[in-house]
Amino acid sequence: MIAPIISIRNMHKWYSGVHALRGVSLDINPNEALGLIGDNGAGKSTLINILSGAQTADEGEIEIDGALVNIRNPRDAMDLGIETIYQYNSMVPTMSIARNMFIGREPLKVSLFGIGIMDQQKMRDDSVKAIADVNLHLRSPDALVGELSGGQRQGVAIARAMHFRSRLMILDEPTNHLSVKETAKVIGFVQSLKNQNVTSIFISHNMHHVFECCDRVVAMARGKIVLDKRIEDTSIEEVHEVL
Amino acid sequence: MGANLDFMRKFDYMKRALKVYMEKPELAALVLLVGLIILFQYLSDGVFLNANNLRGILGILPEIGLMVIGVTILMIAGEFDLSVGSVFALMPMTMAVLMADGTPFFFAFVAGMAFALLIGFVNGYLTVKFAIPSFITTLGMLFIARSLTIVISGGFPPLLPNDLPNWLFTVFVGPGHLFRMSFIWFVLIGVAASLMMSRTNFGNWIKATGGFLPAADAMGIPTARVKIAAFMLCSVLAGFAGMLQVLRLGSPLPSIGEGWELQAVAAAVIGGTALNGGVGAVIGGVIGAILIRVIDNGLVLSQVDSNWFKFAIGFLTIFAVVANSWLRKRAKSMKVET
Ligand SMILES: Nc1ncnc2c1ncn2[C@@H]1O[C@H](COP(=O)(O)OP(=O)(O)OP(=O)(O)O)[C@@H](O)[C@H]1O
Ligand SMILES: [Mg+2]
């Protein structure tokens, strides 16, 4: 039995009147690609927002490598190695690719109290490398993110998450609002994550994508986990049935 | 054949460089500035660029210019400050009142700067904490700060002491005594602000915060603190600029800076700063500020009715934005790979 990287214990979340998470417990094992599915409003985003520090739980615990952690904000999560690619885009369109790659984590040449001169050459070089590492082909790290297609943007977001060697990569519907072709590209990135043994949570409404990209499928409904199986032990039909 | 290929490559390179420049938002303002200088030089029979006239322009430029630097950075962070014109008057009035009571210049200066910082903090804190549009908070502060200026002045401006450090702020220096010390301050602060925006991680955070707030938040940037810091910087620069003007005029008039808040916004916009944040450069704002001074002065020299001044500023503001968006569209449609 392998020890899980991340354990979520008895997680609860209320939004004034809505009980969005009703005692969710989940173990995420190393090198596992976990597909999280469920109807609109099932609580998927709420669950992963708590992991990525965008929201805080009302009750429940998170353990990383067996140690209790306290995630109060996105920075805490990032420092713990949790990288998130959000449903909406996590890039600033008016900034260059290189600058976007390092927002909030700029390499500094000299600094005082955390403020300092950025090493822009390193930012450029590292972004070129990171982007090449996810097999994305972009000409210049100085191009504005706003000029990229939706799929390319998500590619850069994935490259960024990979660059910071995350322990856990969370992708919350990364193919939302993308064309079929762009979706195929992003699914390609996610599949390559699985091949590179990156631990990930992949949220999608598309069962086929989940079955293509993941080792394990977890289904949520009304704030609870209703199914948790390895891909080879279940089928699209069975998952449909519980939802 | 080989020569042809070589030519094609060079042509491509030139096109790419052109595209990069066309996408720079401060380009339109720079072209306008050069055009206007030539025009005024011609209309004024060569008086415009003579030493005496330049002295006049470069004397006032730092005062509006420093205000514009702060406003530009704040706009890049996605916020507005309409209270800068009032802070411009309040800061030196605070100093003047303290000095009239016998406070030495240095301590009066520190107190004045602290007051300006406090106003910036209040603007920022209220805006961020209560999620109010900064248009509203700073509009309120415009009235409050102006009113305070008049109240503390006691109705008529106090006399300034004689032993002011004018050597540090207002004396003429440089080749041909062409500019004042205030101009040196302006250049130093302008360069520092420009480097801060382009080279430091803090500049990156400001651009991210104004460019797309949810992404900046998600990447763990302390966006609330970034915005409050930008408000404070804007306010303190306006206060400092006001002090420069008072030292130049020799008297703390409570009405100085009236209407400058809008001129500052116009200068930033003329210089390519986007109204909804994320886009802009300090150098653009500085060019915008120079443009405004050049127009004001040039119209007078050309013996044009000075009431056309506001018309010109208004026209330029709209024109620069239209020209910019046109240039950007043209640049986008250029078929070169970057
Ligand atoms: N910020 C919020 N304020 C109030 N209620 C919220 C908020 N965010 C989510 N909810 C509610 O919590 C429940 C779970 O929402 P959540 O976004 O986690 O669902 P989801 O599974 O991600 O759905 P989708 O597939 O549509 O993204 C829903 O009932 C939703 O209306
Ligand atoms: Mg969701």
Tab-separated table of C-alpha atoms and ligand atoms in Angstrom, chain A residues 44-46 87 172-173 203, ligand 2:
chain	number	residue	atom	x	y	z
A	44	LYS	CA	-15.918	20.041	-7.723
A	45	SER	CA	-14.589	23.578	-8.050
A	46	THR	CA	-15.260	24.250	-4.407
A	87	GLN	CA	-11.628	27.199	-15.344
A	172	ASP	CA	-10.378	22.746	-13.496
A	173	GLU	CA	-12.143	22.328	-16.834
A	203	ILE	CA	-11.995	18.152	-13.753
C	2	MG	MG	-16.627	24.247	-11.468
